[in-house]
Amino acid sequence: RSQPLVEAPPADWPMLYLNGAILRSPKDRRAVGPMLLEKSLLRTGRNELQVVSSESRLFLVIQAGKKRSAEQALSEIKSRAPISRASSRKLQEDLRRVSESDDLEITSKDSISLRCPLSFARMTLPGRGENVCQHLQCFDLEAFLSFAERSSRWECPVCNNRISFADLRVDALTSEALERTSRATSKPKAQGGEAGEAGDFSDDDADDLPDSFVL
């Protein structure tokens, strides 16, 4: 069309139309990720997508893809090589050196939470973005995929960096921490009384599990 359907709003957020219906408006500030055009929004034959913006330069990318189920996505992630323990340990040392050079406390770098920052529940499949997330703290991959599907936001809940599906990996070190603390039949008696520590478990009968793990 040579003329827009409506005048572009005074904002840097584009107005999107599909076949004349509004897909996204400048008020949708939280919808910052890619949009999924469901088949129900399309019609047989020609479809028209219109972008109205006050920006002089604007890029629009349309990509055809196949939607995976949550089970298929998790299965594919599990089939990839995980982030190794050696890689996590190297990152731990790198974080320590940075903290020491900046005269910062390093204790937070030596303890990881076993609860997902998205669901706040104990993680079952911990992961993070390979070569994207420069931190040891993980999030639950199933919770992350569920959140991304609902919100279209592919951002790490720890560092806020953008993460693509191809970046997602299981973290071997945190997986081991979850397994070790799950095998414990009582809350570990670690320094501080809160976090578990490798080899520091008793065989007493109890059901509670620690929320964090000392690396």
PDB file of C-alpha atoms in Angstrom:
ATOM      1  CA  ARG A   1       0.000   0.000   0.000  1.00  0.00           C
ATOM      2  CA  SER A   2       1.258   3.488  -0.776  1.00  0.00           C
ATOM      3  CA  GLN A   3      -0.536   4.958   2.258  1.00  0.00           C
ATOM      4  CA  PRO A   4      -0.651   3.475   5.787  1.00  0.00           C
ATOM      5  CA  LEU A   5      -3.954   2.397   7.280  1.00  0.00           C
ATOM      6  CA  VAL A   6      -3.383   4.726  10.219  1.00  0.00           C
ATOM      7  CA  GLU A   7      -0.960   7.466  11.087  1.00  0.00           C
ATOM      8  CA  ALA A   8       2.172   6.148  12.763  1.00  0.00           C
ATOM      9  CA  PRO A   9       2.145   6.832  16.525  1.00  0.00           C
ATOM     10  CA  PRO A  10       4.822   9.152  17.984  1.00  0.00           C
ATOM     11  CA  ALA A  11       6.980   6.296  19.316  1.00  0.00           C
ATOM     12  CA  ASP A  12       9.799   4.031  18.161  1.00  0.00           C
ATOM     13  CA  TRP A  13       7.563   0.975  18.579  1.00  0.00           C
ATOM     14  CA  PRO A  14       5.974  -0.235  15.312  1.00  0.00           C
ATOM     15  CA  MET A  15       2.304  -0.970  14.802  1.00  0.00           C
ATOM     16  CA  LEU A  16       1.783  -4.361  13.166  1.00  0.00           C
ATOM     17  CA  TYR A  17      -1.264  -5.429  11.163  1.00  0.00           C
ATOM     18  CA  LEU A  18      -2.050  -8.810   9.656  1.00  0.00           C
ATOM     19  CA  ASN A  19      -4.845  -8.797   7.114  1.00  0.00           C
ATOM     20  CA  GLY A  20      -6.084  -5.536   8.623  1.00  0.00           C
ATOM     21  CA  ALA A  21      -6.167  -6.774  12.234  1.00  0.00           C
ATOM     22  CA  ILE A  22      -3.816  -5.342  14.876  1.00  0.00           C
ATOM     23  CA  LEU A  23      -1.068  -7.755  15.912  1.00  0.00           C
ATOM     24  CA  ARG A  24       0.995  -5.427  18.082  1.00  0.00           C
ATOM     25  CA  SER A  25       0.665  -1.782  19.060  1.00  0.00           C
ATOM     26  CA  PRO A  26       3.106   0.726  20.624  1.00  0.00           C
ATOM     27  CA  LYS A  27       1.443   0.037  23.989  1.00  0.00           C
ATOM     28  CA  ASP A  28       2.652  -3.573  23.991  1.00  0.00           C
ATOM     29  CA  ARG A  29       5.935  -2.709  25.684  1.00  0.00           C
ATOM     30  CA  ARG A  30       6.418  -6.143  27.230  1.00  0.00           C
ATOM     31  CA  ALA A  31       6.114  -7.964  23.912  1.00  0.00           C
ATOM     32  CA  VAL A  32       9.737  -7.541  22.876  1.00  0.00           C
ATOM     33  CA  GLY A  33      10.454 -10.990  21.447  1.00  0.00           C
ATOM     34  CA  PRO A  34       9.621 -12.562  18.097  1.00  0.00           C
ATOM     35  CA  MET A  35       5.941 -13.040  17.325  1.00  0.00           C
ATOM     36  CA  LEU A  36       4.449 -16.384  16.457  1.00  0.00           C
ATOM     37  CA  LEU A  37       1.915 -16.166  13.646  1.00  0.00           C
ATOM     38  CA  GLU A  38      -0.431 -19.054  14.324  1.00  0.00           C
ATOM     39  CA  LYS A  39      -2.243 -20.717  11.435  1.00  0.00           C
ATOM     40  CA  SER A  40      -5.517 -19.414  12.856  1.00  0.00           C
ATOM     41  CA  LEU A  41      -4.361 -15.870  12.038  1.00  0.00           C
ATOM     42  CA  LEU A  42      -3.641 -16.710   8.413  1.00  0.00           C
ATOM     43  CA  ARG A  43      -6.012 -17.255   5.527  1.00  0.00           C
ATOM     44  CA  THR A  44      -5.792 -19.313   2.378  1.00  0.00           C
ATOM     45  CA  GLY A  45      -4.099 -17.487  -0.451  1.00  0.00           C
ATOM     46  CA  ARG A  46      -2.629 -14.016   0.002  1.00  0.00           C
ATOM     47  CA  ASN A  47      -1.876 -12.597   3.453  1.00  0.00           C
ATOM     48  CA  GLU A  48      -0.851  -8.993   4.029  1.00  0.00           C
ATOM     49  CA  LEU A  49       1.443  -7.914   6.873  1.00  0.00           C
ATOM     50  CA  GLN A  50       1.758  -4.163   7.395  1.00  0.00           C
ATOM     51  CA  VAL A  51       4.243  -2.316   9.600  1.00  0.00           C
ATOM     52  CA  VAL A  52       3.589   1.304  10.579  1.00  0.00           C
ATOM     53  CA  SER A  53       6.406   3.158  12.319  1.00  0.00           C
ATOM     54  CA  SER A  54       7.827   6.629  12.764  1.00  0.00           C
ATOM     55  CA  GLU A  55      11.326   5.233  12.275  1.00  0.00           C
ATOM     56  CA  SER A  56      13.016   5.999   8.973  1.00  0.00           C
ATOM     57  CA  ARG A  57      14.927   2.707   9.024  1.00  0.00           C
ATOM     58  CA  LEU A  58      13.121  -0.459   9.978  1.00  0.00           C
ATOM     59  CA  PHE A  59      13.966  -4.114   9.428  1.00  0.00           C
ATOM     60  CA  LEU A  60      11.382  -6.873   9.365  1.00  0.00           C
ATOM     61  CA  VAL A  61      12.269 -10.561   9.203  1.00  0.00           C
ATOM     62  CA  ILE A  62       9.709 -13.274   8.510  1.00  0.00           C
ATOM     63  CA  GLN A  63      10.885 -16.812   9.079  1.00  0.00           C
ATOM     64  CA  ALA A  64       8.950 -20.003   8.380  1.00  0.00           C
ATOM     65  CA  GLY A  65       9.458 -22.700  10.966  1.00  0.00           C
ATOM     66  CA  LYS A  66       7.971 -25.769  12.567  1.00  0.00           C
ATOM     67  CA  LYS A  67       6.609 -25.469  16.071  1.00  0.00           C
ATOM     68  CA  ARG A  68       7.980 -28.034  18.519  1.00  0.00           C
ATOM     69  CA  SER A  69       6.103 -29.422  21.463  1.00  0.00           C
ATOM     70  CA  ALA A  70       7.651 -28.906  24.901  1.00  0.00           C
ATOM     71  CA  GLU A  71       8.549 -32.603  24.992  1.00  0.00           C
ATOM     72  CA  GLN A  72      10.268 -32.416  21.600  1.00  0.00           C
ATOM     73  CA  ALA A  73      12.192 -29.281  22.589  1.00  0.00           C
ATOM     74  CA  LEU A  74      13.401 -30.805  25.873  1.00  0.00           C
ATOM     75  CA  SER A  75      14.366 -34.038  24.127  1.00  0.00           C
ATOM     76  CA  GLU A  76      16.461 -32.099  21.602  1.00  0.00           C
ATOM     77  CA  ILE A  77      18.199 -30.120  24.350  1.00  0.00           C
ATOM     78  CA  LYS A  78      18.990 -33.324  26.266  1.00  0.00           C
ATOM     79  CA  SER A  79      20.546 -34.815  23.136  1.00  0.00           C
ATOM     80  CA  ARG A  80      23.104 -31.989  22.923  1.00  0.00           C
ATOM     81  CA  ALA A  81      26.469 -32.121  24.641  1.00  0.00           C
ATOM     82  CA  PRO A  82      25.980 -30.537  28.085  1.00  0.00           C
ATOM     83  CA  ILE A  83      28.007 -27.715  29.551  1.00  0.00           C
ATOM     84  CA  SER A  84      30.767 -29.788  31.138  1.00  0.00           C
ATOM     85  CA  ARG A  85      31.896 -29.685  34.750  1.00  0.00           C
ATOM     86  CA  ALA A  86      35.340 -28.603  33.538  1.00  0.00           C
ATOM     87  CA  SER A  87      33.837 -25.662  31.654  1.00  0.00           C
ATOM     88  CA  SER A  88      31.822 -24.584  34.718  1.00  0.00           C
ATOM     89  CA  ARG A  89      34.864 -24.880  36.975  1.00  0.00           C
ATOM     90  CA  LYS A  90      36.877 -22.726  34.586  1.00  0.00           C
ATOM     91  CA  LEU A  91      34.119 -20.125  34.611  1.00  0.00           C
ATOM     92  CA  GLN A  92      34.121 -20.269  38.410  1.00  0.00           C
ATOM     93  CA  GLU A  93      37.841 -19.524  38.488  1.00  0.00           C
ATOM     94  CA  ASP A  94      37.419 -16.702  35.973  1.00  0.00           C
ATOM     95  CA  LEU A  95      34.694 -15.145  38.132  1.00  0.00           C
ATOM     96  CA  ARG A  96      36.910 -15.445  41.188  1.00  0.00           C
ATOM     97  CA  ARG A  97      39.762 -13.657  39.467  1.00  0.00           C
ATOM     98  CA  VAL A  98      37.482 -10.844  38.338  1.00  0.00           C
ATOM     99  CA  SER A  99      36.064 -10.483  41.846  1.00  0.00           C
ATOM    100  CA  GLU A 100      39.514 -10.460  43.421  1.00  0.00           C
ATOM    101  CA  SER A 101      40.800  -7.863  40.974  1.00  0.00           C
ATOM    102  CA  ASP A 102      37.802  -5.654  41.782  1.00  0.00           C
ATOM    103  CA  ASP A 103      38.166  -6.216  45.547  1.00  0.00           C
ATOM    104  CA  LEU A 104      34.684  -7.748  45.700  1.00  0.00           C
ATOM    105  CA  GLU A 105      33.332 -10.514  47.889  1.00  0.00           C
ATOM    106  CA  ILE A 106      33.530 -13.858  46.076  1.00  0.00           C
ATOM    107  CA  THR A 107      31.366 -16.014  48.325  1.00  0.00           C
ATOM    108  CA  SER A 108      28.283 -15.519  46.118  1.00  0.00           C
ATOM    109  CA  LYS A 109      30.210 -16.979  43.169  1.00  0.00           C
ATOM    110  CA  ASP A 110      30.892 -20.186  45.153  1.00  0.00           C
ATOM    111  CA  SER A 111      27.273 -20.956  45.960  1.00  0.00           C
ATOM    112  CA  ILE A 112      24.452 -21.659  43.523  1.00  0.00           C
ATOM    113  CA  SER A 113      20.737 -21.796  44.195  1.00  0.00           C
ATOM    114  CA  LEU A 114      19.014 -25.051  43.337  1.00  0.00           C
ATOM    115  CA  ARG A 115      15.738 -23.224  42.830  1.00  0.00           C
ATOM    116  CA  CYS A 116      14.748 -21.884  39.432  1.00  0.00           C
ATOM    117  CA  PRO A 117      14.611 -18.057  39.263  1.00  0.00           C
ATOM    118  CA  LEU A 118      11.495 -18.355  37.077  1.00  0.00           C
ATOM    119  CA  SER A 119       9.375 -20.981  38.841  1.00  0.00           C
ATOM    120  CA  PHE A 120      11.006 -20.653  42.309  1.00  0.00           C
ATOM    121  CA  ALA A 121      10.762 -24.455  42.512  1.00  0.00           C
ATOM    122  CA  ARG A 122      13.643 -26.878  42.839  1.00  0.00           C
ATOM    123  CA  MET A 123      15.118 -27.445  39.399  1.00  0.00           C
ATOM    124  CA  THR A 124      14.779 -30.797  37.662  1.00  0.00           C
ATOM    125  CA  LEU A 125      16.661 -30.020  34.432  1.00  0.00           C
ATOM    126  CA  PRO A 126      19.112 -27.161  35.074  1.00  0.00           C
ATOM    127  CA  GLY A 127      20.607 -25.272  32.180  1.00  0.00           C
ATOM    128  CA  ARG A 128      21.816 -21.961  30.798  1.00  0.00           C
ATOM    129  CA  GLY A 129      22.920 -20.428  27.518  1.00  0.00           C
ATOM    130  CA  GLU A 130      26.206 -21.818  26.206  1.00  0.00           C
ATOM    131  CA  ASN A 131      28.680 -19.002  25.450  1.00  0.00           C
ATOM    132  CA  VAL A 132      25.899 -16.534  26.347  1.00  0.00           C
ATOM    133  CA  CYS A 133      25.527 -16.775  30.110  1.00  0.00           C
ATOM    134  CA  GLN A 134      28.732 -15.863  31.937  1.00  0.00           C
ATOM    135  CA  HIS A 135      27.471 -17.028  35.321  1.00  0.00           C
ATOM    136  CA  LEU A 136      27.105 -20.352  37.133  1.00  0.00           C
ATOM    137  CA  GLN A 137      23.515 -19.918  38.284  1.00  0.00           C
ATOM    138  CA  CYS A 138      21.107 -22.020  36.213  1.00  0.00           C
ATOM    139  CA  PHE A 139      17.396 -21.980  35.484  1.00  0.00           C
ATOM    140  CA  ASP A 140      15.053 -24.899  34.918  1.00  0.00           C
ATOM    141  CA  LEU A 141      14.908 -25.580  31.188  1.00  0.00           C
ATOM    142  CA  GLU A 142      11.305 -26.772  31.219  1.00  0.00           C
ATOM    143  CA  ALA A 143      10.213 -23.633  33.095  1.00  0.00           C
ATOM    144  CA  PHE A 144      12.214 -21.452  30.697  1.00  0.00           C
ATOM    145  CA  LEU A 145      10.629 -22.999  27.588  1.00  0.00           C
ATOM    146  CA  SER A 146       7.161 -22.649  29.097  1.00  0.00           C
ATOM    147  CA  PHE A 147       7.805 -18.988  29.921  1.00  0.00           C
ATOM    148  CA  ALA A 148       9.267 -18.288  26.455  1.00  0.00           C
ATOM    149  CA  GLU A 149       6.268 -19.884  24.764  1.00  0.00           C
ATOM    150  CA  ARG A 150       3.801 -17.780  26.744  1.00  0.00           C
ATOM    151  CA  SER A 151       5.658 -14.464  26.596  1.00  0.00           C
ATOM    152  CA  SER A 152       7.836 -14.698  23.454  1.00  0.00           C
ATOM    153  CA  ARG A 153      10.728 -13.494  25.625  1.00  0.00           C
ATOM    154  CA  TRP A 154      13.954 -15.441  25.067  1.00  0.00           C
ATOM    155  CA  GLU A 155      16.045 -13.813  27.773  1.00  0.00           C
ATOM    156  CA  CYS A 156      18.085 -15.374  30.554  1.00  0.00           C
ATOM    157  CA  PRO A 157      16.309 -14.719  33.884  1.00  0.00           C
ATOM    158  CA  VAL A 158      19.715 -14.329  35.556  1.00  0.00           C
ATOM    159  CA  CYS A 159      21.715 -12.037  33.235  1.00  0.00           C
ATOM    160  CA  ASN A 160      18.933 -10.853  30.853  1.00  0.00           C
ATOM    161  CA  ASN A 161      21.015 -11.745  27.788  1.00  0.00           C
ATOM    162  CA  ARG A 162      19.133 -12.913  24.711  1.00  0.00           C
ATOM    163  CA  ILE A 163      19.168 -16.706  24.329  1.00  0.00           C
ATOM    164  CA  SER A 164      18.231 -18.648  21.217  1.00  0.00           C
ATOM    165  CA  PHE A 165      16.899 -22.191  21.340  1.00  0.00           C
ATOM    166  CA  ALA A 166      20.207 -23.410  19.895  1.00  0.00           C
ATOM    167  CA  ASP A 167      22.086 -21.876  22.863  1.00  0.00           C
ATOM    168  CA  LEU A 168      20.281 -23.921  25.533  1.00  0.00           C
ATOM    169  CA  ARG A 169      22.320 -26.643  27.225  1.00  0.00           C
ATOM    170  CA  VAL A 170      22.007 -28.812  30.321  1.00  0.00           C
ATOM    171  CA  ASP A 171      24.545 -27.828  32.981  1.00  0.00           C
ATOM    172  CA  ALA A 172      26.428 -30.901  34.188  1.00  0.00           C
ATOM    173  CA  LEU A 173      27.748 -29.337  37.403  1.00  0.00           C
ATOM    174  CA  THR A 174      24.349 -28.207  38.678  1.00  0.00           C
ATOM    175  CA  SER A 175      22.797 -31.508  37.558  1.00  0.00           C
ATOM    176  CA  GLU A 176      25.320 -33.303  39.742  1.00  0.00           C
ATOM    177  CA  ALA A 177      24.543 -30.981  42.661  1.00  0.00           C
ATOM    178  CA  LEU A 178      20.820 -31.739  42.346  1.00  0.00           C
ATOM    179  CA  GLU A 179      21.480 -35.451  42.162  1.00  0.00           C
ATOM    180  CA  ARG A 180      23.780 -35.451  45.178  1.00  0.00           C
ATOM    181  CA  THR A 181      21.427 -33.428  47.333  1.00  0.00           C
ATOM    182  CA  SER A 182      18.468 -35.557  46.243  1.00  0.00           C
ATOM    183  CA  ARG A 183      20.279 -38.690  47.373  1.00  0.00           C
ATOM    184  CA  ALA A 184      20.813 -37.162  50.781  1.00  0.00           C
ATOM    185  CA  THR A 185      18.196 -38.239  53.316  1.00  0.00           C
ATOM    186  CA  SER A 186      18.685 -35.211  55.514  1.00  0.00           C
ATOM    187  CA  LYS A 187      19.590 -31.566  55.193  1.00  0.00           C
ATOM    188  CA  PRO A 188      23.376 -31.315  54.881  1.00  0.00           C
ATOM    189  CA  LYS A 189      25.355 -29.844  57.711  1.00  0.00           C
ATOM    190  CA  ALA A 190      27.420 -27.337  55.815  1.00  0.00           C
ATOM    191  CA  GLN A 191      29.018 -24.136  56.999  1.00  0.00           C
ATOM    192  CA  GLY A 192      26.320 -21.558  57.525  1.00  0.00           C
ATOM    193  CA  GLY A 193      23.666 -24.244  57.975  1.00  0.00           C
ATOM    194  CA  GLU A 194      21.957 -23.462  54.657  1.00  0.00           C
ATOM    195  CA  ALA A 195      23.871 -24.775  51.687  1.00  0.00           C
ATOM    196  CA  GLY A 196      24.839 -28.328  50.870  1.00  0.00           C
ATOM    197  CA  GLU A 197      28.426 -29.264  50.177  1.00  0.00           C
ATOM    198  CA  ALA A 198      29.950 -32.214  48.368  1.00  0.00           C
ATOM    199  CA  GLY A 199      30.479 -35.163  50.697  1.00  0.00           C
ATOM    200  CA  ASP A 200      28.816 -33.462  53.665  1.00  0.00           C
ATOM    201  CA  PHE A 201      25.617 -35.507  54.055  1.00  0.00           C
ATOM    202  CA  SER A 202      24.326 -37.727  56.851  1.00  0.00           C
ATOM    203  CA  ASP A 203      22.096 -40.782  56.659  1.00  0.00           C
ATOM    204  CA  ASP A 204      19.472 -39.540  59.098  1.00  0.00           C
ATOM    205  CA  ASP A 205      15.862 -39.906  58.018  1.00  0.00           C
ATOM    206  CA  ALA A 206      14.407 -36.580  56.813  1.00  0.00           C
ATOM    207  CA  ASP A 207      12.602 -35.283  53.751  1.00  0.00           C
ATOM    208  CA  ASP A 208      13.787 -31.677  53.357  1.00  0.00           C
ATOM    209  CA  LEU A 209      16.355 -30.849  50.717  1.00  0.00           C
ATOM    210  CA  PRO A 210      18.746 -27.865  50.552  1.00  0.00           C
ATOM    211  CA  ASP A 211      17.965 -24.882  48.360  1.00  0.00           C
ATOM    212  CA  SER A 212      21.592 -24.108  47.520  1.00  0.00           C
ATOM    213  CA  PHE A 213      24.875 -25.860  46.923  1.00  0.00           C
ATOM    214  CA  VAL A 214      28.451 -24.879  47.765  1.00  0.00           C
ATOM    215  CA  LEU A 215      30.731 -25.463  44.797  1.00  0.00           C
TER     216      LEU A 215
END
